[in-house]
């Protein structure tokens, strides 16, 4: 094995021993490690990352598909219970090797079945080749060519110190986004209710003000001198206004009769209220 791989294996053993002695935090997330298990694959890197994530409450499942076809069911059952899949993007990632649990089928099953079955599941892309290199197979090129953030860790190099924390941030991102969206929906709903109430309030005030409006009987114009000189009944507009009024209720029998002011009529004030004004005497 290359010297870099030996160092990684030694580092994995150290981290495992440290984790055994330390109290492990409760598991918050479960992730599936999708990778190639060959001589050039990132197996040693994945095991080191697994121990680092365990310190942060993340259980990462590594299932070696080289065991045989009997491992297929375990692979897909594990995928179904995970919150995320980490694609360890080596140069030959996504090859259809004929194994039903290869990275080609893992990626397809995760994207087409697991992600659509449960909301909030994520695909975490970990590019393990230099950025200037292309992937050998179409699945790798399509997956890592999408407009999504891809973390980077080239095979054989030391693990970036902030890589585990970036993965934790990605895992928590879906939960955080869901909470923010829910809060925005509640705020929008409350804001819409307040706007509706504000729109209703002026209409209610206008409805309450309508009974206090001056009735049309007060809007009687003063007769011209010619109309005042002519004998006969009161002018037609006044009659029409009077006819439109409901008949007054009969006074109680024990009350005094209200005297009729035959020498006066209703005339408008400047403010719209009615006042009594004397009529000009008609010539005999």
PDB file of C-alpha atoms in Angstrom:
ATOM      1  CA  UNK A   1       0.000   0.000   0.000  1.00  0.00           C
ATOM      2  CA  UNK A   2       1.212   3.571  -0.662  1.00  0.00           C
ATOM      3  CA  UNK A   3       2.835   5.437   2.219  1.00  0.00           C
ATOM      4  CA  UNK A   4      -0.066   7.914   2.341  1.00  0.00           C
ATOM      5  CA  UNK A   5      -2.563   5.075   2.771  1.00  0.00           C
ATOM      6  CA  UNK A   6      -0.499   3.559   5.580  1.00  0.00           C
ATOM      7  CA  UNK A   7      -0.505   6.877   7.377  1.00  0.00           C
ATOM      8  CA  UNK A   8      -4.285   7.120   6.977  1.00  0.00           C
ATOM      9  CA  UNK A   9      -4.770   3.605   8.330  1.00  0.00           C
ATOM     10  CA  UNK A  10      -2.594   4.463  11.321  1.00  0.00           C
ATOM     11  CA  UNK A  11      -4.583   7.642  11.845  1.00  0.00           C
ATOM     12  CA  UNK A  12      -7.856   5.690  11.719  1.00  0.00           C
ATOM     13  CA  UNK A  13      -6.630   3.348  14.446  1.00  0.00           C
ATOM     14  CA  UNK A  14      -5.688   6.300  16.645  1.00  0.00           C
ATOM     15  CA  UNK A  15      -9.080   7.949  16.210  1.00  0.00           C
ATOM     16  CA  UNK A  16     -10.900   4.661  16.896  1.00  0.00           C
ATOM     17  CA  UNK A  17      -8.965   4.205  20.121  1.00  0.00           C
ATOM     18  CA  UNK A  18      -9.763   7.767  21.133  1.00  0.00           C
ATOM     19  CA  UNK A  19     -13.466   7.271  20.435  1.00  0.00           C
ATOM     20  CA  UNK A  20     -13.562   4.089  22.496  1.00  0.00           C
ATOM     21  CA  UNK A  21     -12.163   5.911  25.506  1.00  0.00           C
ATOM     22  CA  UNK A  22     -14.367   8.980  25.083  1.00  0.00           C
ATOM     23  CA  UNK A  23     -18.100   9.048  25.636  1.00  0.00           C
ATOM     24  CA  UNK A  24     -19.822   9.105  22.257  1.00  0.00           C
ATOM     25  CA  UNK A  25     -22.525  11.708  21.695  1.00  0.00           C
ATOM     26  CA  UNK A  26     -26.031  10.529  20.785  1.00  0.00           C
ATOM     27  CA  UNK A  27     -26.612   9.785  17.108  1.00  0.00           C
ATOM     28  CA  UNK A  28     -28.344  12.684  15.384  1.00  0.00           C
ATOM     29  CA  UNK A  29     -27.900  11.692  11.737  1.00  0.00           C
ATOM     30  CA  UNK A  30     -27.214   8.557   9.735  1.00  0.00           C
ATOM     31  CA  UNK A  31     -25.383   8.770   6.412  1.00  0.00           C
ATOM     32  CA  UNK A  32     -24.481   6.235   3.759  1.00  0.00           C
ATOM     33  CA  UNK A  33     -20.987   6.141   2.252  1.00  0.00           C
ATOM     34  CA  UNK A  34     -21.178   5.437  -1.489  1.00  0.00           C
ATOM     35  CA  UNK A  35     -17.717   4.638  -2.880  1.00  0.00           C
ATOM     36  CA  UNK A  36     -15.575   2.333  -5.014  1.00  0.00           C
ATOM     37  CA  UNK A  37     -13.932  -0.538  -3.106  1.00  0.00           C
ATOM     38  CA  UNK A  38     -10.860  -1.077  -5.267  1.00  0.00           C
ATOM     39  CA  UNK A  39      -7.142  -0.471  -4.964  1.00  0.00           C
ATOM     40  CA  UNK A  40      -7.526   3.176  -5.981  1.00  0.00           C
ATOM     41  CA  UNK A  41     -10.681   3.779  -3.986  1.00  0.00           C
ATOM     42  CA  UNK A  42     -11.122   6.073  -0.976  1.00  0.00           C
ATOM     43  CA  UNK A  43     -11.724   3.332   1.611  1.00  0.00           C
ATOM     44  CA  UNK A  44      -9.053   4.542   4.039  1.00  0.00           C
ATOM     45  CA  UNK A  45     -10.260   8.148   3.740  1.00  0.00           C
ATOM     46  CA  UNK A  46     -13.849   7.079   4.330  1.00  0.00           C
ATOM     47  CA  UNK A  47     -12.973   5.215   7.534  1.00  0.00           C
ATOM     48  CA  UNK A  48     -11.100   8.229   8.853  1.00  0.00           C
ATOM     49  CA  UNK A  49     -14.064  10.471   8.082  1.00  0.00           C
ATOM     50  CA  UNK A  50     -16.396   7.970   9.755  1.00  0.00           C
ATOM     51  CA  UNK A  51     -14.526   8.276  13.047  1.00  0.00           C
ATOM     52  CA  UNK A  52     -14.454  12.068  12.811  1.00  0.00           C
ATOM     53  CA  UNK A  53     -18.202  12.201  12.205  1.00  0.00           C
ATOM     54  CA  UNK A  54     -18.870   9.782  15.079  1.00  0.00           C
ATOM     55  CA  UNK A  55     -17.367  12.373  17.417  1.00  0.00           C
ATOM     56  CA  UNK A  56     -20.077  14.768  16.209  1.00  0.00           C
ATOM     57  CA  UNK A  57     -23.080  12.476  16.539  1.00  0.00           C
ATOM     58  CA  UNK A  58     -23.183  11.173  12.952  1.00  0.00           C
ATOM     59  CA  UNK A  59     -23.187   7.466  12.140  1.00  0.00           C
ATOM     60  CA  UNK A  60     -21.738   6.738   8.708  1.00  0.00           C
ATOM     61  CA  UNK A  61     -22.410   3.313   7.186  1.00  0.00           C
ATOM     62  CA  UNK A  62     -19.654   1.717   5.088  1.00  0.00           C
ATOM     63  CA  UNK A  63     -20.760  -1.512   3.384  1.00  0.00           C
ATOM     64  CA  UNK A  64     -18.181  -3.332   1.284  1.00  0.00           C
ATOM     65  CA  UNK A  65     -20.019  -4.569  -1.813  1.00  0.00           C
ATOM     66  CA  UNK A  66     -17.172  -6.933  -2.696  1.00  0.00           C
ATOM     67  CA  UNK A  67     -18.605  -9.463  -0.242  1.00  0.00           C
ATOM     68  CA  UNK A  68     -21.015 -10.613  -2.958  1.00  0.00           C
ATOM     69  CA  UNK A  69     -24.578 -10.374  -4.183  1.00  0.00           C
ATOM     70  CA  UNK A  70     -25.947 -11.277  -0.738  1.00  0.00           C
ATOM     71  CA  UNK A  71     -24.914  -7.827   0.452  1.00  0.00           C
ATOM     72  CA  UNK A  72     -27.288  -6.094  -1.990  1.00  0.00           C
ATOM     73  CA  UNK A  73     -30.331  -6.153   0.280  1.00  0.00           C
ATOM     74  CA  UNK A  74     -28.347  -4.729   3.185  1.00  0.00           C
ATOM     75  CA  UNK A  75     -27.068  -1.885   0.994  1.00  0.00           C
ATOM     76  CA  UNK A  76     -30.520  -0.734  -0.092  1.00  0.00           C
ATOM     77  CA  UNK A  77     -32.101  -1.239   3.329  1.00  0.00           C
ATOM     78  CA  UNK A  78     -29.377   0.927   4.833  1.00  0.00           C
ATOM     79  CA  UNK A  79     -29.897   3.596   2.171  1.00  0.00           C
ATOM     80  CA  UNK A  80     -33.590   3.768   3.026  1.00  0.00           C
ATOM     81  CA  UNK A  81     -32.974   4.595   6.705  1.00  0.00           C
ATOM     82  CA  UNK A  82     -30.274   7.241   6.150  1.00  0.00           C
ATOM     83  CA  UNK A  83     -30.668  11.013   6.226  1.00  0.00           C
ATOM     84  CA  UNK A  84     -28.022  11.597   3.568  1.00  0.00           C
ATOM     85  CA  UNK A  85     -25.719   9.866   1.138  1.00  0.00           C
ATOM     86  CA  UNK A  86     -22.096  10.949   0.810  1.00  0.00           C
ATOM     87  CA  UNK A  87     -20.810  10.314  -2.698  1.00  0.00           C
ATOM     88  CA  UNK A  88     -17.045   9.736  -2.444  1.00  0.00           C
ATOM     89  CA  UNK A  89     -16.245  10.982  -5.929  1.00  0.00           C
ATOM     90  CA  UNK A  90     -13.164   9.108  -7.042  1.00  0.00           C
ATOM     91  CA  UNK A  91     -12.307   9.267 -10.745  1.00  0.00           C
ATOM     92  CA  UNK A  92     -14.142   5.991 -11.506  1.00  0.00           C
ATOM     93  CA  UNK A  93     -17.226   6.748  -9.392  1.00  0.00           C
ATOM     94  CA  UNK A  94     -20.527   5.712 -10.947  1.00  0.00           C
ATOM     95  CA  UNK A  95     -19.277   2.777 -13.044  1.00  0.00           C
ATOM     96  CA  UNK A  96     -21.830   0.040 -13.775  1.00  0.00           C
ATOM     97  CA  UNK A  97     -19.634  -2.897 -12.838  1.00  0.00           C
ATOM     98  CA  UNK A  98     -22.379  -5.499 -13.139  1.00  0.00           C
ATOM     99  CA  UNK A  99     -22.774  -5.642  -9.375  1.00  0.00           C
ATOM    100  CA  UNK A 100     -26.336  -4.710  -8.434  1.00  0.00           C
ATOM    101  CA  UNK A 101     -24.997  -2.736  -5.454  1.00  0.00           C
ATOM    102  CA  UNK A 102     -22.329  -0.775  -7.331  1.00  0.00           C
ATOM    103  CA  UNK A 103     -22.051   3.005  -7.018  1.00  0.00           C
ATOM    104  CA  UNK A 104     -24.053   3.270 -10.254  1.00  0.00           C
ATOM    105  CA  UNK A 105     -27.056   1.504  -8.682  1.00  0.00           C
ATOM    106  CA  UNK A 106     -26.544   3.087  -5.253  1.00  0.00           C
ATOM    107  CA  UNK A 107     -26.717   6.555  -6.747  1.00  0.00           C
ATOM    108  CA  UNK A 108     -29.735   5.703  -8.905  1.00  0.00           C
ATOM    109  CA  UNK A 109     -31.673   4.114  -6.026  1.00  0.00           C
ATOM    110  CA  UNK A 110     -30.913   7.012  -3.683  1.00  0.00           C
ATOM    111  CA  UNK A 111     -31.920   9.735  -6.124  1.00  0.00           C
ATOM    112  CA  UNK A 112     -35.016   8.057  -7.566  1.00  0.00           C
ATOM    113  CA  UNK A 113     -36.401   6.305  -4.494  1.00  0.00           C
ATOM    114  CA  UNK A 114     -34.980   7.487  -1.170  1.00  0.00           C
ATOM    115  CA  UNK A 115     -34.857  11.244  -1.794  1.00  0.00           C
ATOM    116  CA  UNK A 116     -38.414  11.318  -3.127  1.00  0.00           C
ATOM    117  CA  UNK A 117     -39.735   9.127  -0.315  1.00  0.00           C
ATOM    118  CA  UNK A 118     -38.714  11.340   2.617  1.00  0.00           C
ATOM    119  CA  UNK A 119     -38.456  15.115   2.695  1.00  0.00           C
ATOM    120  CA  UNK A 120     -35.132  16.670   3.736  1.00  0.00           C
ATOM    121  CA  UNK A 121     -32.766  13.954   2.513  1.00  0.00           C
ATOM    122  CA  UNK A 122     -29.589  15.219   0.926  1.00  0.00           C
ATOM    123  CA  UNK A 123     -26.846  14.109  -1.403  1.00  0.00           C
ATOM    124  CA  UNK A 124     -23.465  15.352  -0.144  1.00  0.00           C
ATOM    125  CA  UNK A 125     -20.885  15.493  -2.915  1.00  0.00           C
ATOM    126  CA  UNK A 126     -17.271  14.880  -1.861  1.00  0.00           C
ATOM    127  CA  UNK A 127     -14.991  15.341  -4.855  1.00  0.00           C
ATOM    128  CA  UNK A 128     -11.854  13.249  -4.415  1.00  0.00           C
ATOM    129  CA  UNK A 129     -10.089  14.064  -7.694  1.00  0.00           C
ATOM    130  CA  UNK A 130      -8.476  17.342  -8.784  1.00  0.00           C
ATOM    131  CA  UNK A 131     -10.935  19.834 -10.223  1.00  0.00           C
ATOM    132  CA  UNK A 132      -9.257  19.827 -13.619  1.00  0.00           C
ATOM    133  CA  UNK A 133      -9.830  16.079 -14.065  1.00  0.00           C
ATOM    134  CA  UNK A 134     -13.025  14.615 -15.511  1.00  0.00           C
ATOM    135  CA  UNK A 135     -14.830  11.569 -14.207  1.00  0.00           C
ATOM    136  CA  UNK A 136     -14.530   8.398 -16.256  1.00  0.00           C
ATOM    137  CA  UNK A 137     -18.239   7.547 -16.270  1.00  0.00           C
ATOM    138  CA  UNK A 138     -21.390   9.435 -17.129  1.00  0.00           C
ATOM    139  CA  UNK A 139     -22.950   9.001 -13.660  1.00  0.00           C
ATOM    140  CA  UNK A 140     -19.975  10.704 -12.020  1.00  0.00           C
ATOM    141  CA  UNK A 141     -19.926  13.496 -14.592  1.00  0.00           C
ATOM    142  CA  UNK A 142     -23.642  14.175 -14.238  1.00  0.00           C
ATOM    143  CA  UNK A 143     -23.691  13.955 -10.440  1.00  0.00           C
ATOM    144  CA  UNK A 144     -20.677  16.192  -9.839  1.00  0.00           C
ATOM    145  CA  UNK A 145     -21.486  18.450 -12.772  1.00  0.00           C
ATOM    146  CA  UNK A 146     -24.722  19.717 -11.242  1.00  0.00           C
ATOM    147  CA  UNK A 147     -24.960  23.228  -9.812  1.00  0.00           C
ATOM    148  CA  UNK A 148     -24.493  22.081  -6.243  1.00  0.00           C
ATOM    149  CA  UNK A 149     -21.806  22.721  -3.671  1.00  0.00           C
ATOM    150  CA  UNK A 150     -19.192  19.951  -3.709  1.00  0.00           C
ATOM    151  CA  UNK A 151     -16.717  19.458  -0.876  1.00  0.00           C
ATOM    152  CA  UNK A 152     -13.166  18.525  -1.808  1.00  0.00           C
ATOM    153  CA  UNK A 153     -10.652  16.020  -0.483  1.00  0.00           C
ATOM    154  CA  UNK A 154      -8.170  14.525  -2.945  1.00  0.00           C
ATOM    155  CA  UNK A 155      -7.328  10.854  -2.319  1.00  0.00           C
ATOM    156  CA  UNK A 156      -3.972  10.434  -0.601  1.00  0.00           C
ATOM    157  CA  UNK A 157      -3.949  13.919   0.943  1.00  0.00           C
ATOM    158  CA  UNK A 158      -4.625  14.735   4.617  1.00  0.00           C
ATOM    159  CA  UNK A 159      -8.260  15.245   5.509  1.00  0.00           C
ATOM    160  CA  UNK A 160      -9.230  18.940   5.613  1.00  0.00           C
ATOM    161  CA  UNK A 161      -9.775  19.943   9.228  1.00  0.00           C
ATOM    162  CA  UNK A 162     -13.091  21.631   8.506  1.00  0.00           C
ATOM    163  CA  UNK A 163     -14.514  18.801   6.368  1.00  0.00           C
ATOM    164  CA  UNK A 164     -16.511  17.080   9.174  1.00  0.00           C
ATOM    165  CA  UNK A 165     -17.992  20.409  10.253  1.00  0.00           C
ATOM    166  CA  UNK A 166     -19.009  21.219   6.661  1.00  0.00           C
ATOM    167  CA  UNK A 167     -20.799  17.885   6.468  1.00  0.00           C
ATOM    168  CA  UNK A 168     -22.608  18.610   9.752  1.00  0.00           C
ATOM    169  CA  UNK A 169     -23.670  21.991   8.352  1.00  0.00           C
ATOM    170  CA  UNK A 170     -25.002  20.303   5.222  1.00  0.00           C
ATOM    171  CA  UNK A 171     -26.931  17.768   7.300  1.00  0.00           C
ATOM    172  CA  UNK A 172     -28.515  20.471   9.428  1.00  0.00           C
ATOM    173  CA  UNK A 173     -29.205  22.697   6.471  1.00  0.00           C
ATOM    174  CA  UNK A 174     -32.402  20.924   5.401  1.00  0.00           C
ATOM    175  CA  UNK A 175     -33.901  21.105   8.914  1.00  0.00           C
ATOM    176  CA  UNK A 176     -32.963  24.777   9.211  1.00  0.00           C
ATOM    177  CA  UNK A 177     -34.456  25.622   5.819  1.00  0.00           C
ATOM    178  CA  UNK A 178     -37.699  23.828   6.653  1.00  0.00           C
ATOM    179  CA  UNK A 179     -38.000  25.802   9.909  1.00  0.00           C
ATOM    180  CA  UNK A 180     -37.328  29.108   8.122  1.00  0.00           C
ATOM    181  CA  UNK A 181     -39.902  28.327   5.424  1.00  0.00           C
ATOM    182  CA  UNK A 182     -42.491  27.369   8.046  1.00  0.00           C
ATOM    183  CA  UNK A 183     -41.853  30.631   9.917  1.00  0.00           C
ATOM    184  CA  UNK A 184     -42.174  32.631   6.683  1.00  0.00           C
ATOM    185  CA  UNK A 185     -45.485  30.934   5.917  1.00  0.00           C
ATOM    186  CA  UNK A 186     -46.803  31.740   9.406  1.00  0.00           C
ATOM    187  CA  UNK A 187     -45.662  35.360   9.134  1.00  0.00           C
ATOM    188  CA  UNK A 188     -47.254  35.730   5.716  1.00  0.00           C
ATOM    189  CA  UNK A 189     -50.503  34.223   6.974  1.00  0.00           C
ATOM    190  CA  UNK A 190     -50.594  36.536   9.994  1.00  0.00           C
ATOM    191  CA  UNK A 191     -49.762  39.555   7.843  1.00  0.00           C
ATOM    192  CA  UNK A 192     -52.571  38.732   5.429  1.00  0.00           C
ATOM    193  CA  UNK A 193     -55.050  38.507   8.334  1.00  0.00           C
ATOM    194  CA  UNK A 194     -53.964  41.895   9.678  1.00  0.00           C
ATOM    195  CA  UNK A 195     -54.309  43.521   6.266  1.00  0.00           C
ATOM    196  CA  UNK A 196     -57.809  42.049   5.914  1.00  0.00           C
ATOM    197  CA  UNK A 197     -58.836  43.420   9.326  1.00  0.00           C
ATOM    198  CA  UNK A 198     -57.443  46.864   8.461  1.00  0.00           C
ATOM    199  CA  UNK A 199     -59.441  46.883   5.231  1.00  0.00           C
ATOM    200  CA  UNK A 200     -62.618  45.936   7.079  1.00  0.00           C
ATOM    201  CA  UNK A 201     -62.292  48.647   9.747  1.00  0.00           C
ATOM    202  CA  UNK A 202     -62.981  51.769   7.563  1.00  0.00           C
ATOM    203  CA  UNK A 203     -66.005  50.042   6.012  1.00  0.00           C
ATOM    204  CA  UNK A 204     -67.403  49.317   9.476  1.00  0.00           C
ATOM    205  CA  UNK A 205     -66.906  52.931  10.528  1.00  0.00           C
ATOM    206  CA  UNK A 206     -68.611  54.143   7.389  1.00  0.00           C
ATOM    207  CA  UNK A 207     -71.557  51.827   8.049  1.00  0.00           C
ATOM    208  CA  UNK A 208     -71.915  53.168  11.605  1.00  0.00           C
ATOM    209  CA  UNK A 209     -71.814  56.771  10.371  1.00  0.00           C
ATOM    210  CA  UNK A 210     -74.638  56.330   7.857  1.00  0.00           C
ATOM    211  CA  UNK A 211     -77.562  56.707  10.387  1.00  0.00           C
ATOM    212  CA  UNK A 212     -76.228  60.162  11.406  1.00  0.00           C
ATOM    213  CA  UNK A 213     -76.411  61.469   7.850  1.00  0.00           C
ATOM    214  CA  UNK A 214     -78.752  64.466   7.370  1.00  0.00           C
ATOM    215  CA  UNK A 215     -82.008  63.361   5.742  1.00  0.00           C
ATOM    216  CA  UNK A 216     -83.176  64.818   2.470  1.00  0.00           C
ATOM    217  CA  UNK A 217     -86.096  66.692   4.121  1.00  0.00           C
ATOM    218  CA  UNK A 218     -83.634  69.319   5.335  1.00  0.00           C
ATOM    219  CA  UNK A 219     -82.386  69.920   1.826  1.00  0.00           C
ATOM    220  CA  UNK A 220     -85.336  72.154   0.868  1.00  0.00           C
ATOM    221  CA  UNK A 221     -84.500  75.325  -1.012  1.00  0.00           C
ATOM    222  CA  UNK A 222     -86.123  78.644  -0.172  1.00  0.00           C
ATOM    223  CA  UNK A 223     -88.947  79.587  -2.618  1.00  0.00           C
ATOM    224  CA  UNK A 224     -88.466  82.417  -5.076  1.00  0.00           C
ATOM    225  CA  UNK A 225     -90.549  85.617  -4.621  1.00  0.00           C
ATOM    226  CA  UNK A 226     -92.841  84.560  -7.484  1.00  0.00           C
ATOM    227  CA  UNK A 227     -93.429  81.136  -5.908  1.00  0.00           C
ATOM    228  CA  UNK A 228     -94.040  82.725  -2.511  1.00  0.00           C
ATOM    229  CA  UNK A 229     -96.619  85.162  -4.012  1.00  0.00           C
ATOM    230  CA  UNK A 230     -98.597  82.394  -5.711  1.00  0.00           C
ATOM    231  CA  UNK A 231    -101.562  81.044  -3.658  1.00  0.00           C
ATOM    232  CA  UNK A 232    -102.087  77.389  -3.119  1.00  0.00           C
ATOM    233  CA  UNK A 233    -100.290  74.495  -1.432  1.00  0.00           C
ATOM    234  CA  UNK A 234     -96.582  74.336  -0.630  1.00  0.00           C
ATOM    235  CA  UNK A 235     -94.166  73.871  -3.543  1.00  0.00           C
ATOM    236  CA  UNK A 236     -93.974  70.401  -5.107  1.00  0.00           C
ATOM    237  CA  UNK A 237     -90.384  69.579  -3.968  1.00  0.00           C
ATOM    238  CA  UNK A 238     -91.374  70.090  -0.384  1.00  0.00           C
ATOM    239  CA  UNK A 239     -94.443  67.938  -0.886  1.00  0.00           C
ATOM    240  CA  UNK A 240     -92.414  65.150  -2.463  1.00  0.00           C
ATOM    241  CA  UNK A 241     -89.960  65.291   0.394  1.00  0.00           C
ATOM    242  CA  UNK A 242     -92.771  65.256   2.912  1.00  0.00           C
ATOM    243  CA  UNK A 243     -94.513  62.363   1.137  1.00  0.00           C
ATOM    244  CA  UNK A 244     -91.338  60.324   1.223  1.00  0.00           C
ATOM    245  CA  UNK A 245     -91.180  60.564   5.025  1.00  0.00           C
ATOM    246  CA  UNK A 246     -92.859  57.798   7.040  1.00  0.00           C
ATOM    247  CA  UNK A 247     -96.043  58.792   8.833  1.00  0.00           C
ATOM    248  CA  UNK A 248     -95.330  59.885  12.439  1.00  0.00           C
ATOM    249  CA  UNK A 249     -96.621  57.688  15.225  1.00  0.00           C
ATOM    250  CA  UNK A 250     -99.834  58.791  16.954  1.00  0.00           C
ATOM    251  CA  UNK A 251     -99.138  60.666  20.204  1.00  0.00           C
ATOM    252  CA  UNK A 252    -100.267  59.137  23.498  1.00  0.00           C
ATOM    253  CA  UNK A 253    -103.806  59.999  24.570  1.00  0.00           C
ATOM    254  CA  UNK A 254    -102.670  61.678  27.763  1.00  0.00           C
ATOM    255  CA  UNK A 255    -100.137  63.987  26.065  1.00  0.00           C
ATOM    256  CA  UNK A 256    -100.854  67.497  24.887  1.00  0.00           C
ATOM    257  CA  UNK A 257    -101.333  67.954  21.160  1.00  0.00           C
ATOM    258  CA  UNK A 258     -98.332  69.422  19.359  1.00  0.00           C
ATOM    259  CA  UNK A 259     -99.275  72.790  17.807  1.00  0.00           C
ATOM    260  CA  UNK A 260     -98.775  73.098  14.054  1.00  0.00           C
ATOM    261  CA  UNK A 261     -96.677  76.038  12.885  1.00  0.00           C
ATOM    262  CA  UNK A 262     -98.627  77.083   9.845  1.00  0.00           C
ATOM    263  CA  UNK A 263     -96.652  80.263   9.408  1.00  0.00           C
ATOM    264  CA  UNK A 264     -93.235  78.644   9.013  1.00  0.00           C
ATOM    265  CA  UNK A 265     -91.434  76.060   6.842  1.00  0.00           C
ATOM    266  CA  UNK A 266     -88.126  74.105   6.846  1.00  0.00           C
ATOM    267  CA  UNK A 267     -85.117  75.854   5.329  1.00  0.00           C
ATOM    268  CA  UNK A 268     -81.526  74.612   5.167  1.00  0.00           C
ATOM    269  CA  UNK A 269     -78.693  75.823   7.339  1.00  0.00           C
ATOM    270  CA  UNK A 270     -75.162  76.303   5.993  1.00  0.00           C
ATOM    271  CA  UNK A 271     -74.100  73.114   7.787  1.00  0.00           C
ATOM    272  CA  UNK A 272     -76.969  71.057   6.364  1.00  0.00           C
ATOM    273  CA  UNK A 273     -79.301  71.054   9.444  1.00  0.00           C
ATOM    274  CA  UNK A 274     -82.844  72.413   9.250  1.00  0.00           C
ATOM    275  CA  UNK A 275     -84.182  75.628  10.884  1.00  0.00           C
ATOM    276  CA  UNK A 276     -87.537  77.367  11.048  1.00  0.00           C
ATOM    277  CA  UNK A 277     -87.912  80.435   8.796  1.00  0.00           C
ATOM    278  CA  UNK A 278     -91.063  82.603   8.569  1.00  0.00           C
ATOM    279  CA  UNK A 279     -92.971  82.577   5.298  1.00  0.00           C
ATOM    280  CA  UNK A 280     -93.782  85.797   3.535  1.00  0.00           C
ATOM    281  CA  UNK A 281     -97.521  86.594   3.795  1.00  0.00           C
ATOM    282  CA  UNK A 282     -99.392  86.059   0.580  1.00  0.00           C
ATOM    283  CA  UNK A 283    -101.473  88.995  -0.768  1.00  0.00           C
ATOM    284  CA  UNK A 284    -105.180  88.734  -0.275  1.00  0.00           C
TER     285      UNK A 284
END
